Coordinates of C-alpha atoms in Angstrom, one line a residue:
M904 CA 138.7 88.6 132.1
A905 CA 138.2 90.5 128.9
D906 CA 136.4 89.0 125.8
M907 CA 133.5 87.3 127.6
L908 CA 131.8 84.7 125.6
E909 CA 128.2 84.6 124.5
I910 CA 127.2 81.0 123.9
T911 CA 123.9 79.5 122.8
T912 CA 122.0 76.5 123.9
L913 CA 123.5 73.2 122.7
P914 CA 121.3 70.2 121.6
G915 CA 119.8 68.6 124.7
E916 CA 121.1 71.3 127.0
E917 CA 119.4 74.0 129.0
K918 CA 120.6 77.5 128.5
P919 CA 124.1 77.9 129.9
L920 CA 125.5 80.8 131.8
D921 CA 124.9 84.2 130.4
M922 CA 128.4 85.4 129.7
S923 CA 127.7 88.8 128.1
T924 CA 125.9 91.6 130.0
D925 CA 126.8 91.0 133.6
S926 CA 130.3 89.9 132.8
A927 CA 131.0 93.0 130.9
K928 CA 130.1 95.0 133.9
D929 CA 132.0 92.8 136.3
P930 CA 134.5 90.5 134.7
E931 CA 135.0 88.8 138.1
K932 CA 131.4 87.4 138.0
I933 CA 129.6 85.0 135.7
N934 CA 125.9 84.7 136.4
G935 CA 126.4 85.7 139.9
V936 CA 129.1 83.2 140.5
E937 CA 132.4 84.6 141.7
V938 CA 135.2 83.7 139.4
S939 CA 138.4 85.2 140.8
E940 CA 141.8 83.9 140.1
K941 CA 142.6 84.5 143.7
S942 CA 139.5 82.7 145.1
S943 CA 139.8 79.7 147.3
I944 CA 137.7 77.2 149.1
N945 CA 138.2 75.8 152.6
I946 CA 138.6 72.1 152.5
A947 CA 139.5 69.8 155.3
A948 CA 143.1 70.5 156.4
G949 CA 143.0 74.1 155.2
E950 CA 142.6 76.4 152.2
V951 CA 143.2 75.0 148.8
H952 CA 145.2 77.4 146.7
D953 CA 144.0 78.5 143.3
I954 CA 145.2 76.4 140.4
A955 CA 147.5 79.2 139.4
S956 CA 149.6 78.7 142.6
G957 CA 153.2 77.7 142.2
Y958 CA 153.2 73.9 142.3
T959 CA 155.6 72.3 140.0
D960 CA 155.1 69.3 137.7
E961 CA 157.5 67.3 139.8
Q962 CA 155.3 67.9 142.9
Y963 CA 152.3 66.8 141.0
R964 CA 154.1 63.7 139.7
N965 CA 155.3 62.8 143.2
L966 CA 151.8 63.1 144.6
K967 CA 150.3 61.0 141.8
R968 CA 152.9 58.2 142.4
K969 CA 152.2 58.3 146.1
A970 CA 148.5 58.0 145.5
D971 CA 149.1 55.1 143.1
R972 CA 151.2 53.2 145.7
Y973 CA 148.7 53.6 148.5
L974 CA 145.3 53.4 146.7
L975 CA 145.6 51.2 143.6
P976 CA 146.7 47.9 145.2
L977 CA 144.2 48.4 148.0
M978 CA 141.3 49.2 145.7
W979 CA 142.3 46.3 143.4
L980 CA 142.2 43.9 146.4
C981 CA 138.8 45.3 147.7
Y982 CA 137.1 45.2 144.3
G983 CA 138.4 41.7 143.6
I984 CA 137.1 40.5 147.0
Q985 CA 133.7 42.2 146.4
Q986 CA 133.3 40.6 142.9
T987 CA 134.3 37.1 144.3
D988 CA 131.9 37.4 147.3
K989 CA 129.1 38.5 145.0
T990 CA 129.6 35.8 142.3
S991 CA 130.9 32.9 144.3
I992 CA 127.3 31.6 144.7
G993 CA 127.5 30.3 141.1
T994 CA 130.5 28.1 142.0
Q995 CA 128.9 27.1 145.4
A996 CA 125.9 25.9 143.5
T997 CA 127.9 23.3 141.7
F998 CA 129.2 22.0 145.0
G999 CA 125.8 21.3 146.5
L1000 CA 124.5 24.6 147.8
A1001 CA 121.0 24.1 146.3
K1002 CA 120.8 20.4 147.5
D1003 CA 122.0 21.0 151.0
T1004 CA 119.6 24.0 151.6
G1005 CA 116.6 22.4 149.8
L1006 CA 116.3 25.0 147.0
V1007 CA 113.6 24.2 144.4
G1008 CA 112.4 25.9 141.2
Q1009 CA 113.4 29.6 140.8
Q1010 CA 114.6 29.9 144.4
Y1011 CA 118.3 29.7 143.3
S1012 CA 117.7 32.6 140.8
W1013 CA 116.1 34.6 143.6
L1014 CA 119.3 34.5 145.6
T1015 CA 120.8 36.7 142.9
T1016 CA 117.7 38.8 142.3
I1017 CA 117.2 39.7 145.9
F1018 CA 120.9 40.8 146.1
Y1019 CA 120.4 43.3 143.3
I1020 CA 117.0 44.5 144.7
T1021 CA 118.6 45.6 148.0
Y1022 CA 121.7 46.8 146.1
M1023 CA 119.4 49.1 144.0
C1024 CA 117.2 50.3 146.9
F1025 CA 120.1 51.3 149.1
E1026 CA 122.5 52.4 146.4
F1027 CA 121.3 56.0 146.3
P1028 CA 121.1 56.5 150.1
S1029 CA 124.6 55.0 150.4
N1030 CA 125.8 57.3 147.7
V1031 CA 124.5 60.3 149.6
I1032 CA 126.1 59.0 152.8
L1033 CA 129.5 58.7 150.9
Q1034 CA 129.1 62.4 149.8
R1035 CA 128.3 63.7 153.3
Y1036 CA 130.6 61.8 155.5
L1037 CA 134.2 60.5 155.4
M1038 CA 134.2 58.3 152.3
G1039 CA 137.1 56.0 153.3
R1040 CA 135.7 55.3 156.8
T1041 CA 132.2 54.7 155.4
L1042 CA 133.4 52.3 152.7
S1043 CA 135.5 50.4 155.2
C1044 CA 132.5 49.9 157.6
Y1045 CA 130.3 48.7 154.7
M1046 CA 133.0 46.2 153.8
I1047 CA 133.3 44.8 157.3
C1048 CA 129.6 44.4 157.4
W1049 CA 129.3 42.5 154.2
G1050 CA 132.2 40.3 155.2
I1051 CA 130.3 39.3 158.3
V1052 CA 127.2 38.5 156.1
V1053 CA 129.3 36.3 153.6
L1054 CA 130.8 34.4 156.6
C1055 CA 127.2 33.7 157.9
I1056 CA 126.1 32.3 154.5
G1057 CA 128.3 29.3 155.4
F1058 CA 126.0 28.6 158.3
A1059 CA 122.7 28.9 156.3
Q1060 CA 120.4 25.9 156.4
D1061 CA 117.4 26.8 154.2
F1062 CA 116.1 29.2 151.6
T1063 CA 114.8 31.7 154.1
Q1064 CA 118.2 32.1 155.8
L1065 CA 120.0 32.3 152.4
I1066 CA 117.7 34.9 150.9
T1067 CA 117.9 37.1 154.0
L1068 CA 121.6 37.0 154.0
R1069 CA 121.9 37.7 150.3
A1070 CA 119.6 40.7 150.8
L1071 CA 121.9 42.0 153.5
Q1072 CA 124.9 41.4 151.3
G1073 CA 123.4 43.5 148.5
L1074 CA 122.7 46.3 151.0
F1075 CA 126.3 46.5 152.2
E1076 CA 128.0 45.9 148.8
C1077 CA 126.0 48.6 147.0
C1078 CA 128.5 51.4 147.8
I1079 CA 131.8 49.9 146.6
S1080 CA 131.6 50.6 142.9
P1081 CA 130.2 54.2 143.0
G1082 CA 132.4 54.9 146.0
F1083 CA 135.5 53.9 144.2
I1084 CA 134.5 56.0 141.1
L1085 CA 134.2 59.0 143.4
V1086 CA 137.6 58.2 145.0
I1087 CA 139.2 58.1 141.5
G1088 CA 137.6 61.4 140.6
S1089 CA 138.9 63.1 143.8
W1090 CA 142.5 62.0 143.2
Y1091 CA 143.2 61.9 139.4
T1092 CA 142.9 64.1 136.3
T1093 CA 140.4 63.4 133.6
R1094 CA 143.0 61.7 131.4
E1095 CA 143.9 59.4 134.2
H1096 CA 140.4 58.3 135.1
A1097 CA 140.1 55.4 132.7
S1098 CA 143.5 53.9 133.4
R1099 CA 143.2 54.1 137.2
S1100 CA 139.6 52.8 137.2
L1101 CA 140.6 49.9 135.0
V1102 CA 143.3 49.0 137.5
F1103 CA 140.9 48.2 140.2
Q1104 CA 138.2 46.9 137.8
S1105 CA 140.7 44.5 136.4
A1106 CA 140.5 42.7 139.8
N1107 CA 137.1 41.4 138.5
A1108 CA 139.2 38.9 136.6
G1109 CA 142.7 39.3 138.1
F1110 CA 141.7 38.5 141.6
G1111 CA 139.3 35.9 140.2
V1112 CA 142.4 33.8 139.1
I1113 CA 143.6 33.8 142.7
A1114 CA 140.2 33.1 144.1
N1115 CA 139.5 30.3 141.7
L1116 CA 142.7 28.5 142.7
I1117 CA 141.8 28.7 146.4
L1118 CA 138.2 27.6 145.7
Y1119 CA 139.5 24.8 143.6
G1120 CA 141.6 23.7 146.6
I1121 CA 138.6 23.9 148.9
G1122 CA 136.4 22.0 146.4
S1123 CA 139.0 19.3 145.9
A1124 CA 138.6 18.5 149.6
Q1125 CA 135.0 17.5 149.0
Y1126 CA 136.2 14.7 146.6
S1127 CA 138.7 13.3 149.2
R1128 CA 136.4 13.7 152.3
G1129 CA 133.1 12.9 150.7
P1130 CA 129.9 15.0 150.2
E1131 CA 129.4 15.4 154.0
F1132 CA 132.3 18.0 153.8
Q1133 CA 130.0 20.5 152.0
A1134 CA 132.8 22.5 150.4
W1135 CA 130.5 25.5 149.6
R1136 CA 130.2 26.3 153.3
Y1137 CA 134.0 26.5 153.7
M1138 CA 134.2 28.7 150.7
S1139 CA 132.0 31.2 152.5
Y1140 CA 134.0 30.9 155.7
F1141 CA 137.2 31.7 153.8
L1142 CA 135.7 34.6 151.7
G1143 CA 134.0 36.2 154.6
S1144 CA 137.0 36.2 156.9
M1145 CA 139.2 37.7 154.1
T1146 CA 136.7 40.4 153.5
I1147 CA 136.5 41.4 157.2
L1148 CA 140.3 41.6 157.5
T1149 CA 140.6 43.8 154.3
G1150 CA 137.8 46.1 155.6
F1151 CA 139.9 46.8 158.8
L1152 CA 142.9 47.5 156.6
C1153 CA 140.9 50.1 154.6
L1154 CA 140.1 52.0 157.8
F1155 CA 143.7 53.1 157.9
L1156 CA 144.5 53.7 154.2
L1157 CA 141.4 54.3 152.0
G1158 CA 139.8 57.8 151.4
T1159 CA 139.9 61.1 149.6
P1160 CA 142.8 63.6 149.9
S1161 CA 140.8 65.4 152.6
E1162 CA 140.7 62.5 154.9
V1163 CA 143.6 60.0 154.5
R1164 CA 146.3 60.1 157.1
W1165 CA 149.2 59.4 154.8
L1166 CA 149.3 62.9 153.2
S1167 CA 150.9 66.0 154.8
P1168 CA 148.8 69.2 154.9
E1169 CA 150.8 70.6 151.9
E1170 CA 150.2 67.4 149.9
R1171 CA 146.5 67.7 150.5
K1172 CA 146.7 71.2 148.9
I1173 CA 148.7 69.8 146.0
A1174 CA 146.2 66.9 145.5
N1175 CA 143.2 69.3 145.4
A1176 CA 144.9 71.8 143.2
R1177 CA 145.9 69.0 140.8
I1178 CA 142.3 67.9 140.0
M1179 CA 141.1 71.5 139.3
A1180 CA 142.0 70.9 135.7
N1181 CA 139.1 68.5 135.5
N1182 CA 136.6 71.4 135.5
T1183 CA 134.5 69.4 138.0
G1184 CA 135.6 71.2 141.2
H1185 CA 137.4 70.2 144.4
D1186 CA 137.4 67.1 146.5
R1187 CA 134.5 68.2 148.7
T1188 CA 133.4 65.1 150.6
G1189 CA 131.5 66.3 153.6
I1190 CA 129.6 69.2 151.9
K1191 CA 125.9 68.8 152.4
D1192 CA 124.5 71.2 149.8
W1193 CA 121.9 69.6 147.4
K1194 CA 121.2 71.6 144.3
W1195 CA 117.7 70.9 142.8
K1196 CA 118.6 72.8 139.6
Q1197 CA 121.3 70.2 138.9
A1198 CA 118.8 67.4 139.6
R1199 CA 116.4 68.9 137.0
E1200 CA 119.2 69.2 134.6
C1201 CA 119.8 65.4 134.7
L1202 CA 116.3 64.9 133.2
I1203 CA 117.0 66.9 130.1
D1204 CA 120.6 65.5 129.5
P1205 CA 120.5 62.6 127.1
C1206 CA 123.8 61.4 128.5
F1207 CA 122.1 60.8 131.9
W1208 CA 119.7 58.4 130.2
F1209 CA 122.4 56.8 128.0
A1210 CA 124.5 56.0 131.1
G1211 CA 121.5 54.2 132.8
V1212 CA 120.3 52.3 129.8
N1213 CA 123.8 51.2 128.9
A1214 CA 124.3 49.9 132.4
F1215 CA 121.0 47.9 132.1
L1216 CA 121.9 46.4 128.7
S1217 CA 125.4 45.4 129.8
S1218 CA 124.1 44.0 133.1
V1219 CA 121.4 41.6 131.8
P1220 CA 124.1 39.3 130.4
N1221 CA 126.3 39.9 133.5
G1222 CA 123.5 38.7 135.8
G1223 CA 122.9 35.6 133.7
L1224 CA 126.6 34.7 133.5
T1225 CA 127.5 35.2 137.1
T1226 CA 124.5 33.1 138.2
F1227 CA 124.4 30.4 135.6
S1228 CA 127.7 30.2 133.7
A1229 CA 129.1 27.4 136.0
I1230 CA 125.8 25.5 135.7
I1231 CA 125.7 26.0 131.9
N1232 CA 129.3 24.7 131.6
T1233 CA 128.6 21.7 133.8
N1234 CA 125.5 20.9 131.8
A1235 CA 127.8 21.0 128.6
G1236 CA 129.8 18.2 130.0
F1237 CA 132.5 19.6 132.3
T1238 CA 133.0 18.7 136.0
N1239 CA 132.6 21.3 138.7
L1240 CA 136.4 21.4 139.3
E1241 CA 137.0 21.7 135.6
V1242 CA 134.7 24.7 135.4
I1243 CA 136.7 26.5 138.1
L1244 CA 140.0 25.8 136.3
L1245 CA 138.6 26.8 132.9
D1246 CA 137.7 30.2 134.2
I1247 CA 141.4 31.0 134.8
P1248 CA 142.4 31.5 131.1
R1249 CA 139.3 33.6 130.6
N1250 CA 140.2 35.8 133.6
I1251 CA 143.8 36.1 132.4
T1252 CA 142.6 37.2 129.0
S1253 CA 140.3 39.8 130.6
V1254 CA 143.3 41.2 132.6
L1255 CA 145.4 41.5 129.5
W1256 CA 142.6 43.3 127.7
F1257 CA 142.2 45.7 130.6
I1258 CA 145.9 46.4 130.7
L1259 CA 146.0 47.1 126.9
I1260 CA 143.0 49.5 127.2
G1261 CA 144.5 51.2 130.3
V1262 CA 147.9 51.8 128.6
I1263 CA 146.4 53.1 125.4
T1264 CA 143.7 55.4 126.9
S1265 CA 146.3 56.9 129.3
R1266 CA 148.4 57.9 126.3
R1267 CA 145.8 58.9 123.8
K1268 CA 142.6 60.9 124.3
N1269 CA 139.0 60.0 123.4
L1270 CA 139.4 56.3 122.7
R1271 CA 137.3 55.0 125.6
M1272 CA 134.0 54.7 123.7
Y1273 CA 135.7 53.1 120.7
F1274 CA 136.9 50.3 123.1
M1275 CA 133.4 50.1 124.6
I1276 CA 131.9 49.6 121.1
V1277 CA 134.4 47.0 120.0
S1278 CA 134.1 45.1 123.3
V1279 CA 130.4 44.2 122.8
L1280 CA 130.9 42.5 119.4
P1281 CA 132.6 39.2 120.4
P1282 CA 129.9 38.5 123.1
I1283 CA 127.2 38.7 120.5
A1284 CA 128.8 35.8 118.7
G1285 CA 129.6 34.0 121.9
F1286 CA 126.1 34.0 123.3
M1287 CA 124.7 32.9 119.9
M1288 CA 127.1 29.9 119.9
M1289 CA 126.0 29.0 123.5
A1290 CA 122.3 29.3 122.5
T1291 CA 122.4 27.2 119.2
L1292 CA 124.8 24.4 119.9
P1293 CA 123.5 21.2 121.6
N1294 CA 124.9 19.8 124.9
E1295 CA 126.7 16.9 123.2
P1296 CA 130.3 15.8 123.9
Q1297 CA 131.6 16.8 120.5
Y1298 CA 130.3 20.4 121.0
K1299 CA 131.4 21.1 124.6
W1300 CA 134.7 22.8 123.7
I1301 CA 133.0 24.8 121.0
K1302 CA 130.4 26.0 123.5
W1303 CA 133.1 26.8 126.0
A1304 CA 134.8 28.8 123.3
G1305 CA 131.6 30.8 122.9
Y1306 CA 131.6 31.4 126.6
F1307 CA 135.3 32.4 126.5
I1308 CA 134.8 35.1 123.8
T1309 CA 132.2 36.9 126.0
V1310 CA 135.0 38.0 128.2
P1311 CA 135.3 41.7 126.8
Y1312 CA 131.7 42.6 127.6
V1313 CA 132.5 44.1 131.0
V1314 CA 134.6 46.9 129.4
S1315 CA 131.5 48.6 128.0
L1316 CA 130.1 48.8 131.6
F1317 CA 133.4 49.6 133.4
L1318 CA 134.5 52.3 131.0
A1319 CA 131.1 53.9 131.1
W1320 CA 131.5 54.3 134.8
T1321 CA 134.7 56.2 134.3
L1322 CA 132.9 58.7 132.0
I1323 CA 130.9 59.8 135.1
P1324 CA 133.7 61.7 136.9
S1325 CA 135.1 62.7 133.5
N1326 CA 132.0 64.1 131.8
I1327 CA 129.6 65.0 134.6
A1328 CA 130.3 68.2 136.4
G1329 CA 128.4 69.5 139.4
R1330 CA 128.3 67.5 142.6
T1331 CA 124.5 66.9 142.7
K1332 CA 124.3 66.0 139.0
R1333 CA 127.3 63.6 139.3
T1334 CA 125.7 61.9 142.3
L1335 CA 122.4 61.4 140.6
T1336 CA 124.0 60.2 137.4
S1337 CA 126.1 57.7 139.3
S1338 CA 123.0 56.5 141.2
F1339 CA 120.9 56.1 138.1
T1340 CA 123.7 54.2 136.4
F1341 CA 123.8 51.7 139.2
V1342 CA 120.1 51.4 139.3
G1343 CA 120.3 50.3 135.6
Y1344 CA 123.1 48.0 136.7
C1345 CA 121.0 46.4 139.4
V1346 CA 117.8 46.1 137.3
G1347 CA 119.8 44.5 134.5
N1348 CA 121.4 41.9 136.8
M1349 CA 117.9 41.1 138.3
V1350 CA 116.5 40.6 134.8
G1351 CA 119.5 38.5 133.8
S1352 CA 119.2 36.1 136.7
Q1353 CA 115.4 35.6 136.0
I1354 CA 115.5 35.1 132.2
F1355 CA 117.4 31.8 132.9
T1356 CA 114.5 29.7 134.2
A1357 CA 114.4 26.2 135.5
K1358 CA 112.1 25.0 132.7
D1359 CA 114.7 26.0 130.1
A1360 CA 117.4 23.8 131.6
P1361 CA 119.9 22.4 130.6
R1362 CA 120.6 24.7 127.6
Y1363 CA 118.8 27.9 128.6
I1364 CA 118.2 29.0 125.0
P1365 CA 115.9 32.0 125.7
G1366 CA 118.3 33.4 128.3
T1367 CA 121.4 33.1 126.2
A1368 CA 119.6 34.5 123.1
G1369 CA 118.2 37.4 125.1
C1370 CA 121.8 38.3 126.2
A1371 CA 122.9 38.5 122.6
V1372 CA 120.0 40.8 121.8
C1373 CA 121.1 43.1 124.7
F1374 CA 124.5 43.4 123.2
V1375 CA 123.2 44.3 119.8
L1376 CA 121.1 47.1 121.3
E1377 CA 124.0 48.3 123.4
F1378 CA 126.2 48.5 120.3
I1379 CA 123.7 50.9 118.7
L1380 CA 123.3 53.0 121.9
L1381 CA 127.1 53.4 122.3
I1382 CA 127.4 54.7 118.7
V1383 CA 124.6 57.3 119.3
W1384 CA 126.1 58.3 122.7
R1385 CA 129.5 59.1 121.2
L1386 CA 127.9 61.1 118.3
V1387 CA 126.1 63.3 120.8
L1388 CA 129.4 64.0 122.7
V1389 CA 131.2 64.7 119.4
M1390 CA 128.5 67.2 118.3
R1391 CA 128.6 69.0 121.7
N1392 CA 132.3 69.4 121.6
R1393 CA 132.4 70.6 118.0
R1394 CA 129.6 73.2 118.5
R1395 CA 131.3 74.6 121.6
E1396 CA 134.7 74.8 119.9
T1397 CA 133.1 76.6 116.9
Q1398 CA 131.5 79.1 119.2
L1399 CA 134.6 79.8 121.1
R1400 CA 136.6 80.3 117.9
E1401 CA 134.0 82.8 116.7
Q1402 CA 134.4 84.7 120.0
G1403 CA 138.2 84.7 119.7
I1404 CA 138.7 82.7 122.9
T1405 CA 142.1 81.0 123.0
E1406 CA 142.7 77.5 124.3
E1407 CA 144.6 78.9 127.3
Q1408 CA 141.7 81.2 128.2
R1409 CA 139.2 78.3 127.8
V1410 CA 141.1 76.0 130.1
E1411 CA 141.6 78.7 132.8
R1412 CA 137.9 79.8 132.7
G1413 CA 136.7 76.2 132.7
K1414 CA 138.8 75.6 135.9
Q1415 CA 137.3 78.6 137.6
L1416 CA 133.7 77.6 136.8
G1417 CA 134.4 74.0 137.8
E1418 CA 135.7 75.3 141.1
Q1419 CA 132.3 76.9 141.7
D1420 CA 130.5 73.5 141.3
C1421 CA 129.0 74.5 137.9
T1422 CA 127.7 71.6 135.8
D1423 CA 128.9 70.7 132.3
F1424 CA 125.9 72.5 130.9
E1425 CA 126.5 75.7 132.9
N1426 CA 130.2 75.7 132.0
P1427 CA 130.6 76.5 128.3
Y1428 CA 134.3 75.9 128.5
F1429 CA 133.8 72.2 129.6
R1430 CA 134.9 69.5 127.1
Y1431 CA 133.5 66.0 127.0
T1432 CA 135.8 63.0 127.1
M1433 CA 135.0 60.1 124.7

């Protein structure tokens, strides 16, 4: 490595690697980190060859297609089930859950709040467990456990039993989103992160169409058999059983390249070599090293804070909608069965929006944050319509239209999650950023479920107006976040040009530092995705 680079501190960054004195003496070392083109790391089935090894593009494409076939349908199913299990309480409430279990006042809101309290408290420990042990097996066990909990909700008789079960449900469901983000990062290149993540995240709406049709069928039985049928209990029986069966399926199919059984030893090496271009290192689930330097780096990285605050602002409306949207729409004049059916066109629109974004972002670079910014604008108008229009028959379809146009808001949250494996290098730093993001997600959902209070029924004006304010603030934050990333990339590119570093040299050296678990601050060749 000739022409070593001297690079100064960027805004909001600690001093990166010294690339001058030591490297001039020993071009194979950068700040004491070995950077040899012949270096390798032992991972699972064997030694992962350096990125320069002779794998062809055809081998990489075949591996990617195989991963798509095995992982994406399974992750789509798992994520859809998780979202349905988590949010079905809103539908169950319109079929007598509160009345049959004697809920009063804010007790119904607390069923959502307690879910996110335990989700938040156990998210970081679960994230650490995912990093240290076999990720696929761990996720599968968690899924089986929350399926058992959802099944038991159908047997609950009072508030104490319900809130205990919802707390356990939050404990076991907390690992699914960060776990899937880590799985995506271990299989796919940076350019592919958004499109692959959007595939499973589209189940938030796509599987919702299937689930709504099934829940509609169960709910219809209550009309034919009478209120003693208690359809909400049978909804839990169905959802819990389906979750348990899917969890057992995941035991055989889900995981990282190091652990799945459907890859040959050579395919494992190809999978790990393929993601070296991300500059974020290997698939190293099972490595137990914790780097406090990377933890301290999070505190001075503005993007760490942007990720958490963005998750909070997006999740306040999410918590409100998942808990109270069915109640708000029934208060506007729709029946409980109509509410289920009217969610189907909303879900279909969401899936189509996800597909459009996935196709475009997989073909063109640095468009994710533009889609995030655009996706928070319609919800601002939608929540203002819901807040200002009265619950009168002539306005019910206009209020539903306001609810309908809130559909894109989840994009600003989901695409922000995909930025974690794309923009955060260093295993410890990535783990902490992921955990902090999901803390913001949990706190936002807790706040969202509590700002809709019983005394504000039936219109819940303070809650809906508060959601609109959150989207305005998120719009501003996303613009600032993107500007920070643009400035970082431009400054690094300018400094590299001044030092005469070619694009090929930058890419190769970035891969070598990523292989050594260097962070995006420590790796001056790293480029941020937007």
